[in-house]
PDB file of C-alpha atoms in Angstrom:
ATOM      1  CA  MET A 408     -58.260 -43.381  13.167  1.00  0.00           C
ATOM      2  CA  ALA A 409     -59.133 -41.798  16.507  1.00  0.00           C
ATOM      3  CA  ASP A 410     -56.477 -39.917  18.487  1.00  0.00           C
ATOM      4  CA  PHE A 411     -55.837 -41.242  21.956  1.00  0.00           C
ATOM      5  CA  PRO A 412     -54.438 -39.197  24.850  1.00  0.00           C
ATOM      6  CA  PRO A 413     -50.830 -40.080  25.804  1.00  0.00           C
ATOM      7  CA  THR A 414     -50.478 -42.717  28.426  1.00  0.00           C
ATOM      8  CA  ASP A 415     -48.286 -42.425  31.504  1.00  0.00           C
ATOM      9  CA  ASP A 416     -45.609 -44.537  29.743  1.00  0.00           C
ATOM     10  CA  ASP A 417     -45.566 -42.185  26.760  1.00  0.00           C
ATOM     11  CA  GLN A 418     -45.230 -39.125  28.999  1.00  0.00           C
ATOM     12  CA  SER A 419     -42.311 -40.696  30.832  1.00  0.00           C
ATOM     13  CA  LEU A 420     -40.457 -41.083  27.529  1.00  0.00           C
ATOM     14  CA  GLN A 421     -40.824 -37.401  26.555  1.00  0.00           C
ATOM     15  CA  PRO A 422     -38.005 -35.121  27.854  1.00  0.00           C
ATOM     16  CA  GLY A 423     -39.002 -32.224  30.008  1.00  0.00           C
ATOM     17  CA  THR A 424     -38.025 -28.612  29.438  1.00  0.00           C
ATOM     18  CA  ALA A 425     -35.222 -28.826  31.984  1.00  0.00           C
ATOM     19  CA  GLN A 426     -33.774 -31.887  30.262  1.00  0.00           C
ATOM     20  CA  VAL A 427     -33.863 -30.223  26.860  1.00  0.00           C
ATOM     21  CA  LEU A 428     -32.093 -27.116  28.167  1.00  0.00           C
ATOM     22  CA  ALA A 429     -29.498 -29.235  29.937  1.00  0.00           C
ATOM     23  CA  GLU A 430     -28.750 -31.142  26.724  1.00  0.00           C
ATOM     24  CA  VAL A 431     -28.432 -27.892  24.745  1.00  0.00           C
ATOM     25  CA  GLU A 432     -25.991 -26.493  27.332  1.00  0.00           C
ATOM     26  CA  ARG A 433     -23.941 -29.709  27.295  1.00  0.00           C
ATOM     27  CA  ARG A 434     -23.577 -29.616  23.510  1.00  0.00           C
ATOM     28  CA  ARG A 435     -22.717 -25.914  23.590  1.00  0.00           C
ATOM     29  CA  GLN A 436     -19.935 -26.551  26.080  1.00  0.00           C
ATOM     30  CA  GLU A 437     -18.605 -29.413  23.989  1.00  0.00           C
ATOM     31  CA  ARG A 438     -18.362 -27.122  20.985  1.00  0.00           C
ATOM     32  CA  ALA A 439     -16.656 -24.443  23.066  1.00  0.00           C
ATOM     33  CA  LEU A 440     -13.949 -26.807  24.293  1.00  0.00           C
ATOM     34  CA  PRO A 441     -10.819 -26.758  22.139  1.00  0.00           C
ATOM     35  CA  ARG A 442     -10.370 -29.877  20.078  1.00  0.00           C
ATOM     36  CA  LYS A 443      -7.465 -31.940  21.220  1.00  0.00           C
ATOM     37  CA  MET A 444      -4.680 -31.698  18.665  1.00  0.00           C
ATOM     38  CA  SER A 445      -2.889 -34.712  17.316  1.00  0.00           C
ATOM     39  CA  PRO A 446       0.885 -35.043  17.851  1.00  0.00           C
ATOM     40  CA  PHE A 447       1.464 -34.046  14.212  1.00  0.00           C
ATOM     41  CA  GLU A 448      -0.678 -30.934  14.594  1.00  0.00           C
ATOM     42  CA  ARG A 449       1.179 -29.953  17.766  1.00  0.00           C
ATOM     43  CA  ARG A 450       4.530 -30.304  15.998  1.00  0.00           C
ATOM     44  CA  LEU A 451       3.223 -28.244  13.064  1.00  0.00           C
ATOM     45  CA  VAL A 452       1.963 -25.437  15.317  1.00  0.00           C
ATOM     46  CA  LEU A 453       5.225 -25.429  17.277  1.00  0.00           C
ATOM     47  CA  ALA A 454       7.247 -25.242  14.045  1.00  0.00           C
ATOM     48  CA  ALA A 455       5.120 -22.279  12.894  1.00  0.00           C
ATOM     49  CA  ASP A 456       5.663 -20.542  16.240  1.00  0.00           C
ATOM     50  CA  ARG A 457       9.422 -21.086  15.958  1.00  0.00           C
ATOM     51  CA  LEU A 458       9.436 -19.682  12.427  1.00  0.00           C
ATOM     52  CA  ILE A 459       7.493 -16.608  13.552  1.00  0.00           C
ATOM     53  CA  TYR A 460       9.848 -16.204  16.513  1.00  0.00           C
ATOM     54  CA  TRP A 461      12.913 -16.394  14.268  1.00  0.00           C
ATOM     55  CA  LEU A 462      11.449 -13.943  11.767  1.00  0.00           C
ATOM     56  CA  ALA A 463      10.452 -11.529  14.537  1.00  0.00           C
ATOM     57  CA  ARG A 464      14.036 -11.505  15.813  1.00  0.00           C
ATOM     58  CA  HIS A 465      15.735 -11.295  12.400  1.00  0.00           C
ATOM     59  CA  TRP A 466      13.225  -9.330  10.293  1.00  0.00           C
ATOM     60  CA  LEU A 467      15.660  -6.496   9.659  1.00  0.00           C
ATOM     61  CA  THR A 468      18.328  -8.833   8.284  1.00  0.00           C
ATOM     62  CA  VAL A 469      15.740 -10.464   6.024  1.00  0.00           C
ATOM     63  CA  ALA A 470      14.506  -7.057   4.823  1.00  0.00           C
ATOM     64  CA  ASN A 471      18.028  -5.789   4.116  1.00  0.00           C
ATOM     65  CA  ILE A 472      18.932  -8.937   2.159  1.00  0.00           C
ATOM     66  CA  PHE A 473      15.732  -8.672   0.121  1.00  0.00           C
ATOM     67  CA  VAL A 474      16.327  -4.996  -0.722  1.00  0.00           C
ATOM     68  CA  PHE A 475      19.982  -5.712  -1.546  1.00  0.00           C
ATOM     69  CA  LEU A 476      18.944  -8.383  -4.034  1.00  0.00           C
ATOM     70  CA  TYR A 477      16.144  -6.226  -5.443  1.00  0.00           C
ATOM     71  CA  VAL A 478      18.460  -3.332  -6.247  1.00  0.00           C
ATOM     72  CA  GLY A 479      21.577  -5.423  -6.857  1.00  0.00           C
ATOM     73  CA  VAL A 480      20.267  -7.810  -9.494  1.00  0.00           C
ATOM     74  CA  PRO A 481      19.435  -4.978 -11.959  1.00  0.00           C
ATOM     75  CA  VAL A 482      23.001  -3.716 -11.575  1.00  0.00           C
ATOM     76  CA  LEU A 483      24.198  -7.210 -12.431  1.00  0.00           C
ATOM     77  CA  ALA A 484      22.509  -6.982 -15.840  1.00  0.00           C
ATOM     78  CA  PRO A 485      25.012  -4.532 -17.406  1.00  0.00           C
ATOM     79  CA  VAL A 486      27.880  -6.463 -15.831  1.00  0.00           C
ATOM     80  CA  LEU A 487      26.706  -9.607 -17.594  1.00  0.00           C
ATOM     81  CA  MET A 488      26.153  -7.719 -20.857  1.00  0.00           C
ATOM     82  CA  ALA A 489      29.665  -6.317 -20.743  1.00  0.00           C
ATOM     83  CA  ALA A 490      31.010  -9.824 -20.156  1.00  0.00           C
ATOM     84  CA  GLY A 491      29.154 -11.101 -23.209  1.00  0.00           C
ATOM     85  CA  ILE A 492      26.651 -13.136 -21.168  1.00  0.00           C
ATOM     86  CA  GLU A 493      23.584 -11.627 -22.771  1.00  0.00           C
ATOM     87  CA  ARG A 494      20.847 -14.189 -22.166  1.00  0.00           C
ATOM     88  CA  PRO A 495      20.805 -13.914 -18.317  1.00  0.00           C
ATOM     89  CA  ALA A 496      21.032 -10.115 -18.619  1.00  0.00           C
ATOM     90  CA  ARG A 497      17.999 -10.034 -20.893  1.00  0.00           C
ATOM     91  CA  VAL A 498      16.143 -12.281 -18.454  1.00  0.00           C
ATOM     92  CA  ILE A 499      16.845  -9.776 -15.676  1.00  0.00           C
ATOM     93  CA  HIS A 500      15.516  -6.919 -17.790  1.00  0.00           C
ATOM     94  CA  ALA A 501      12.426  -8.975 -18.596  1.00  0.00           C
ATOM     95  CA  LEU A 502      11.816  -9.841 -14.936  1.00  0.00           C
ATOM     96  CA  TYR A 503      11.904  -6.173 -13.977  1.00  0.00           C
ATOM     97  CA  THR A 504       9.704  -5.078 -16.880  1.00  0.00           C
ATOM     98  CA  PRO A 505       6.472  -5.089 -14.789  1.00  0.00           C
ATOM     99  CA  LEU A 506       8.256  -3.281 -11.938  1.00  0.00           C
ATOM    100  CA  CYS A 507       9.890  -0.341 -13.738  1.00  0.00           C
ATOM    101  CA  HIS A 508       9.521   1.506 -17.042  1.00  0.00           C
ATOM    102  CA  GLN A 509      13.313   1.284 -17.639  1.00  0.00           C
ATOM    103  CA  LEU A 510      13.196   4.297 -19.958  1.00  0.00           C
ATOM    104  CA  PRO A 511      16.642   4.532 -21.572  1.00  0.00           C
ATOM    105  CA  PHE A 512      16.992   8.282 -20.967  1.00  0.00           C
ATOM    106  CA  ARG A 513      16.079   7.857 -17.273  1.00  0.00           C
ATOM    107  CA  SER A 514      18.423   4.984 -16.506  1.00  0.00           C
ATOM    108  CA  PHE A 515      22.074   4.576 -15.555  1.00  0.00           C
ATOM    109  CA  TYR A 516      24.666   3.043 -17.888  1.00  0.00           C
ATOM    110  CA  LEU A 517      27.788   1.142 -16.890  1.00  0.00           C
ATOM    111  CA  PHE A 518      31.007   0.467 -18.831  1.00  0.00           C
ATOM    112  CA  GLY A 519      30.489   3.429 -21.163  1.00  0.00           C
ATOM    113  CA  PRO A 520      31.759   7.011 -21.479  1.00  0.00           C
ATOM    114  CA  GLN A 521      28.746   8.455 -19.599  1.00  0.00           C
ATOM    115  CA  LEU A 522      26.673   7.348 -16.637  1.00  0.00           C
ATOM    116  CA  THR A 523      23.486   8.904 -18.070  1.00  0.00           C
ATOM    117  CA  TYR A 524      22.177  10.120 -21.434  1.00  0.00           C
ATOM    118  CA  THR A 525      19.498  12.608 -22.367  1.00  0.00           C
ATOM    119  CA  ALA A 526      16.656  11.715 -24.688  1.00  0.00           C
ATOM    120  CA  GLU A 527      18.163  13.906 -27.415  1.00  0.00           C
ATOM    121  CA  GLU A 528      21.551  12.189 -27.166  1.00  0.00           C
ATOM    122  CA  LEU A 529      19.999   8.751 -27.472  1.00  0.00           C
ATOM    123  CA  ARG A 530      17.819   9.884 -30.366  1.00  0.00           C
ATOM    124  CA  GLN A 531      20.883  11.096 -32.271  1.00  0.00           C
ATOM    125  CA  TRP A 532      23.072   8.063 -31.586  1.00  0.00           C
ATOM    126  CA  VAL A 533      20.589   5.204 -31.529  1.00  0.00           C
ATOM    127  CA  GLY A 534      17.328   6.470 -33.014  1.00  0.00           C
ATOM    128  CA  SER A 535      13.833   7.142 -31.754  1.00  0.00           C
ATOM    129  CA  SER A 536      13.299   3.503 -30.824  1.00  0.00           C
ATOM    130  CA  ALA A 537      15.747   3.993 -27.951  1.00  0.00           C
ATOM    131  CA  LEU A 538      13.256   6.319 -26.244  1.00  0.00           C
ATOM    132  CA  LEU A 539      10.604   3.641 -25.730  1.00  0.00           C
ATOM    133  CA  PRO A 540      10.220   1.816 -22.402  1.00  0.00           C
ATOM    134  CA  HIS A 541      12.098  -1.486 -22.112  1.00  0.00           C
ATOM    135  CA  SER A 542      13.704  -0.950 -25.512  1.00  0.00           C
ATOM    136  CA  PHE A 543      17.388  -0.028 -25.571  1.00  0.00           C
ATOM    137  CA  LEU A 544      19.607  -2.156 -23.310  1.00  0.00           C
ATOM    138  CA  GLY A 545      22.834  -0.404 -24.261  1.00  0.00           C
ATOM    139  CA  ASN A 546      25.808  -1.319 -26.382  1.00  0.00           C
ATOM    140  CA  ALA A 547      29.584  -1.399 -26.258  1.00  0.00           C
ATOM    141  CA  GLU A 548      29.860   2.247 -27.402  1.00  0.00           C
ATOM    142  CA  LEU A 549      27.431   3.847 -24.916  1.00  0.00           C
ATOM    143  CA  GLY A 550      27.551   1.329 -22.098  1.00  0.00           C
ATOM    144  CA  PHE A 551      24.939  -1.112 -20.826  1.00  0.00           C
ATOM    145  CA  LYS A 552      21.765  -0.108 -19.056  1.00  0.00           C
ATOM    146  CA  VAL A 553      20.861  -0.917 -15.450  1.00  0.00           C
ATOM    147  CA  ALA A 554      17.516  -2.744 -15.271  1.00  0.00           C
ATOM    148  CA  LEU A 555      16.008  -0.142 -12.923  1.00  0.00           C
ATOM    149  CA  CYS A 556      15.481   3.557 -13.589  1.00  0.00           C
ATOM    150  CA  GLN A 557      17.530   6.197 -11.805  1.00  0.00           C
ATOM    151  CA  ARG A 558      14.811   7.076  -9.295  1.00  0.00           C
ATOM    152  CA  ASP A 559      14.166   3.446  -8.345  1.00  0.00           C
ATOM    153  CA  VAL A 560      17.873   2.806  -7.873  1.00  0.00           C
ATOM    154  CA  ALA A 561      17.996   5.822  -5.542  1.00  0.00           C
ATOM    155  CA  ILE A 562      14.857   4.756  -3.636  1.00  0.00           C
ATOM    156  CA  TYR A 563      15.903   1.173  -2.953  1.00  0.00           C
ATOM    157  CA  GLY A 564      19.550   2.074  -2.511  1.00  0.00           C
ATOM    158  CA  ALA A 565      18.532   4.557   0.183  1.00  0.00           C
ATOM    159  CA  ILE A 566      16.237   1.970   1.799  1.00  0.00           C
ATOM    160  CA  LEU A 567      19.151  -0.460   1.942  1.00  0.00           C
ATOM    161  CA  LEU A 568      21.604   2.069   3.405  1.00  0.00           C
ATOM    162  CA  ALA A 569      19.035   3.379   5.890  1.00  0.00           C
ATOM    163  CA  GLY A 570      18.152  -0.173   6.914  1.00  0.00           C
ATOM    164  CA  LEU A 571      21.807  -0.944   7.584  1.00  0.00           C
ATOM    165  CA  ALA A 572      22.162   2.278   9.574  1.00  0.00           C
ATOM    166  CA  TYR A 573      19.038   1.423  11.566  1.00  0.00           C
ATOM    167  CA  GLY A 574      20.509  -1.930  12.504  1.00  0.00           C
ATOM    168  CA  LEU A 575      23.894  -0.458  13.451  1.00  0.00           C
ATOM    169  CA  SER A 576      22.150   2.070  15.678  1.00  0.00           C
ATOM    170  CA  GLY A 577      20.631  -0.726  17.752  1.00  0.00           C
ATOM    171  CA  LYS A 578      17.153  -0.077  16.305  1.00  0.00           C
ATOM    172  CA  ARG A 579      16.752   2.975  18.524  1.00  0.00           C
ATOM    173  CA  TRP A 580      15.259   5.385  16.005  1.00  0.00           C
ATOM    174  CA  ARG A 581      12.018   7.096  16.906  1.00  0.00           C
ATOM    175  CA  PRO A 582       9.449   7.068  14.060  1.00  0.00           C
ATOM    176  CA  MET A 583       9.467  10.066  11.766  1.00  0.00           C
ATOM    177  CA  PRO A 584       6.385  12.248  12.339  1.00  0.00           C
ATOM    178  CA  GLY A 585       3.718  11.934   9.696  1.00  0.00           C
ATOM    179  CA  TRP A 586       3.955  15.576   8.636  1.00  0.00           C
ATOM    180  CA  ALA A 587       7.717  15.231   8.138  1.00  0.00           C
ATOM    181  CA  TYR A 588       7.216  12.147   5.979  1.00  0.00           C
ATOM    182  CA  VAL A 589       4.808  14.085   3.768  1.00  0.00           C
ATOM    183  CA  VAL A 590       7.063  17.154   3.516  1.00  0.00           C
ATOM    184  CA  PHE A 591      10.442  15.447   3.083  1.00  0.00           C
ATOM    185  CA  GLY A 592       9.472  12.046   1.698  1.00  0.00           C
ATOM    186  CA  LEU A 593       6.381  12.390  -0.462  1.00  0.00           C
ATOM    187  CA  MET A 594       6.314  15.980  -1.678  1.00  0.00           C
ATOM    188  CA  PRO A 595       9.744  16.142  -3.396  1.00  0.00           C
ATOM    189  CA  VAL A 596       9.307  12.882  -5.310  1.00  0.00           C
ATOM    190  CA  GLY A 597       5.660  13.682  -6.042  1.00  0.00           C
ATOM    191  CA  LEU A 598       6.412  17.118  -7.433  1.00  0.00           C
ATOM    192  CA  ASP A 599       9.397  16.006  -9.495  1.00  0.00           C
ATOM    193  CA  GLY A 600       7.662  12.979 -10.976  1.00  0.00           C
ATOM    194  CA  GLY A 601       4.268  14.666 -11.174  1.00  0.00           C
ATOM    195  CA  LEU A 602       5.539  17.626 -13.185  1.00  0.00           C
ATOM    196  CA  GLN A 603       7.155  15.226 -15.655  1.00  0.00           C
ATOM    197  CA  LEU A 604       3.904  13.292 -16.017  1.00  0.00           C
ATOM    198  CA  LEU A 605       1.858  16.463 -16.418  1.00  0.00           C
ATOM    199  CA  TYR A 606       4.251  17.832 -19.050  1.00  0.00           C
ATOM    200  CA  TYR A 607       4.084  14.737 -21.245  1.00  0.00           C
ATOM    201  CA  PHE A 608       0.314  14.494 -20.817  1.00  0.00           C
ATOM    202  CA  LEU A 609      -0.161  18.088 -21.979  1.00  0.00           C
ATOM    203  CA  MET A 610       2.268  17.693 -24.885  1.00  0.00           C
ATOM    204  CA  GLN A 611       0.470  14.592 -26.140  1.00  0.00           C
ATOM    205  CA  THR A 612      -2.998  16.056 -25.608  1.00  0.00           C
ATOM    206  CA  PHE A 613      -2.228  19.545 -26.941  1.00  0.00           C
ATOM    207  CA  PRO A 614       0.741  19.226 -29.351  1.00  0.00           C
ATOM    208  CA  SER A 615       0.500  22.880 -30.347  1.00  0.00           C
ATOM    209  CA  LEU A 616       1.248  24.123 -26.837  1.00  0.00           C
ATOM    210  CA  GLN A 617       4.607  25.743 -26.335  1.00  0.00           C
ATOM    211  CA  LEU A 618       5.642  24.666 -22.848  1.00  0.00           C
ATOM    212  CA  PRO A 619       9.044  24.675 -21.196  1.00  0.00           C
ATOM    213  CA  SER A 620      10.329  21.168 -20.610  1.00  0.00           C
ATOM    214  CA  PHE A 621       9.620  19.723 -17.179  1.00  0.00           C
ATOM    215  CA  GLU A 622      11.828  16.697 -17.778  1.00  0.00           C
ATOM    216  CA  SER A 623      13.693  16.010 -14.561  1.00  0.00           C
ATOM    217  CA  THR A 624      17.449  15.520 -14.299  1.00  0.00           C
ATOM    218  CA  PRO A 625      19.390  12.516 -13.014  1.00  0.00           C
ATOM    219  CA  LEU A 626      20.463  14.530  -9.969  1.00  0.00           C
ATOM    220  CA  ARG A 627      16.881  15.474  -9.062  1.00  0.00           C
ATOM    221  CA  ARG A 628      15.708  11.905  -9.518  1.00  0.00           C
ATOM    222  CA  VAL A 629      18.458  10.607  -7.253  1.00  0.00           C
ATOM    223  CA  ILE A 630      17.874  13.242  -4.548  1.00  0.00           C
ATOM    224  CA  THR A 631      14.082  12.905  -4.464  1.00  0.00           C
ATOM    225  CA  GLY A 632      14.255   9.124  -4.659  1.00  0.00           C
ATOM    226  CA  ALA A 633      16.809   8.928  -1.863  1.00  0.00           C
ATOM    227  CA  LEU A 634      14.724  11.233   0.341  1.00  0.00           C
ATOM    228  CA  PHE A 635      11.676   9.039  -0.205  1.00  0.00           C
ATOM    229  CA  GLY A 636      13.599   5.854   0.603  1.00  0.00           C
ATOM    230  CA  LEU A 637      15.188   7.290   3.735  1.00  0.00           C
ATOM    231  CA  ALA A 638      11.913   8.760   4.983  1.00  0.00           C
ATOM    232  CA  THR A 639      10.101   5.472   4.402  1.00  0.00           C
ATOM    233  CA  VAL A 640      12.585   3.567   6.547  1.00  0.00           C
ATOM    234  CA  TRP A 641      12.558   6.273   9.212  1.00  0.00           C
ATOM    235  CA  LEU A 642       8.776   6.139   9.395  1.00  0.00           C
ATOM    236  CA  ALA A 643       8.079   2.407   9.025  1.00  0.00           C
ATOM    237  CA  TYR A 644      10.976   0.476  10.553  1.00  0.00           C
ATOM    238  CA  PRO A 645      10.523   1.652  14.174  1.00  0.00           C
ATOM    239  CA  TYR A 646       6.857   0.586  14.051  1.00  0.00           C
ATOM    240  CA  ILE A 647       7.767  -2.776  12.520  1.00  0.00           C
ATOM    241  CA  GLN A 648      10.390  -3.297  15.217  1.00  0.00           C
ATOM    242  CA  ALA A 649       7.902  -2.500  17.981  1.00  0.00           C
ATOM    243  CA  THR A 650       5.373  -4.972  16.559  1.00  0.00           C
ATOM    244  CA  PHE A 651       7.892  -7.786  16.220  1.00  0.00           C
ATOM    245  CA  GLN A 652       9.314  -7.077  19.671  1.00  0.00           C
ATOM    246  CA  GLU A 653       5.869  -7.664  21.170  1.00  0.00           C
ATOM    247  CA  ILE A 654       5.661 -10.989  19.315  1.00  0.00           C
ATOM    248  CA  VAL A 655       9.108 -12.003  20.612  1.00  0.00           C
ATOM    249  CA  GLU A 656       8.196 -11.185  24.204  1.00  0.00           C
ATOM    250  CA  THR A 657       4.887 -13.044  23.939  1.00  0.00           C
ATOM    251  CA  LEU A 658       6.471 -16.219  22.550  1.00  0.00           C
ATOM    252  CA  GLU A 659       9.342 -16.106  25.039  1.00  0.00           C
ATOM    253  CA  LYS A 660       6.875 -15.842  27.897  1.00  0.00           C
ATOM    254  CA  ARG A 661       4.741 -18.677  26.543  1.00  0.00           C
ATOM    255  CA  PHE A 662       7.504 -21.147  25.705  1.00  0.00           C
ATOM    256  CA  GLY A 663      10.425 -19.927  27.795  1.00  0.00           C
ATOM    257  CA  TRP A 664      12.540 -19.298  24.702  1.00  0.00           C
ATOM    258  CA  HIS A 665      15.557 -16.982  24.768  1.00  0.00           C
TER     259      HIS A 665
END
């Protein structure tokens, strides 16, 4: 079939370049315009803004409650054991199993003659099985074990106390310098825990080596853990407060909230 040149009617139906560009610009602007939200969507967004506003104003209270529960629940475990309520206590120990090694000779004991026991003492009185992680929960003669190790109790206990002090001070602390955090927060706990880890690694890899014991003491674990917890709050909380304060001011300006 032969091709015929377009007639005047056909040419009038074809859009020109200017028309095509105008249509492209119109569609681009339509996509750029924000879609009008439904009443339900507006209520949902407003509820989310109110939740963020509340959290920004009360973040420290939320953080302190969370840390209190985190360090307090493990202390509840020996209380329950001493009261003869063993099943909930064992559940607490199980819940904290992924979070802490709970080594018996690096944990605190309540309702017994001693607050702590060395590995040798536990080996003599209970047997070698008491030296394994998550093994010995305590008994009526020695006391019942806290579900967090000594260092973790010190870390989170210090975070809780420092968080309370930060709130009582009116949140006026200046952030700890980075070098101070490394020197006073990271280095003590890193050296104390690192030497322990290195010692046990060498003893297992080279049993014939005669090395002095680098096993830490309860006092060193508490001091280094507390320093780390305090330094962490001193470094992080002022920055968190500054960030949330900006969010509060932005939402108050936008919605007129107070």
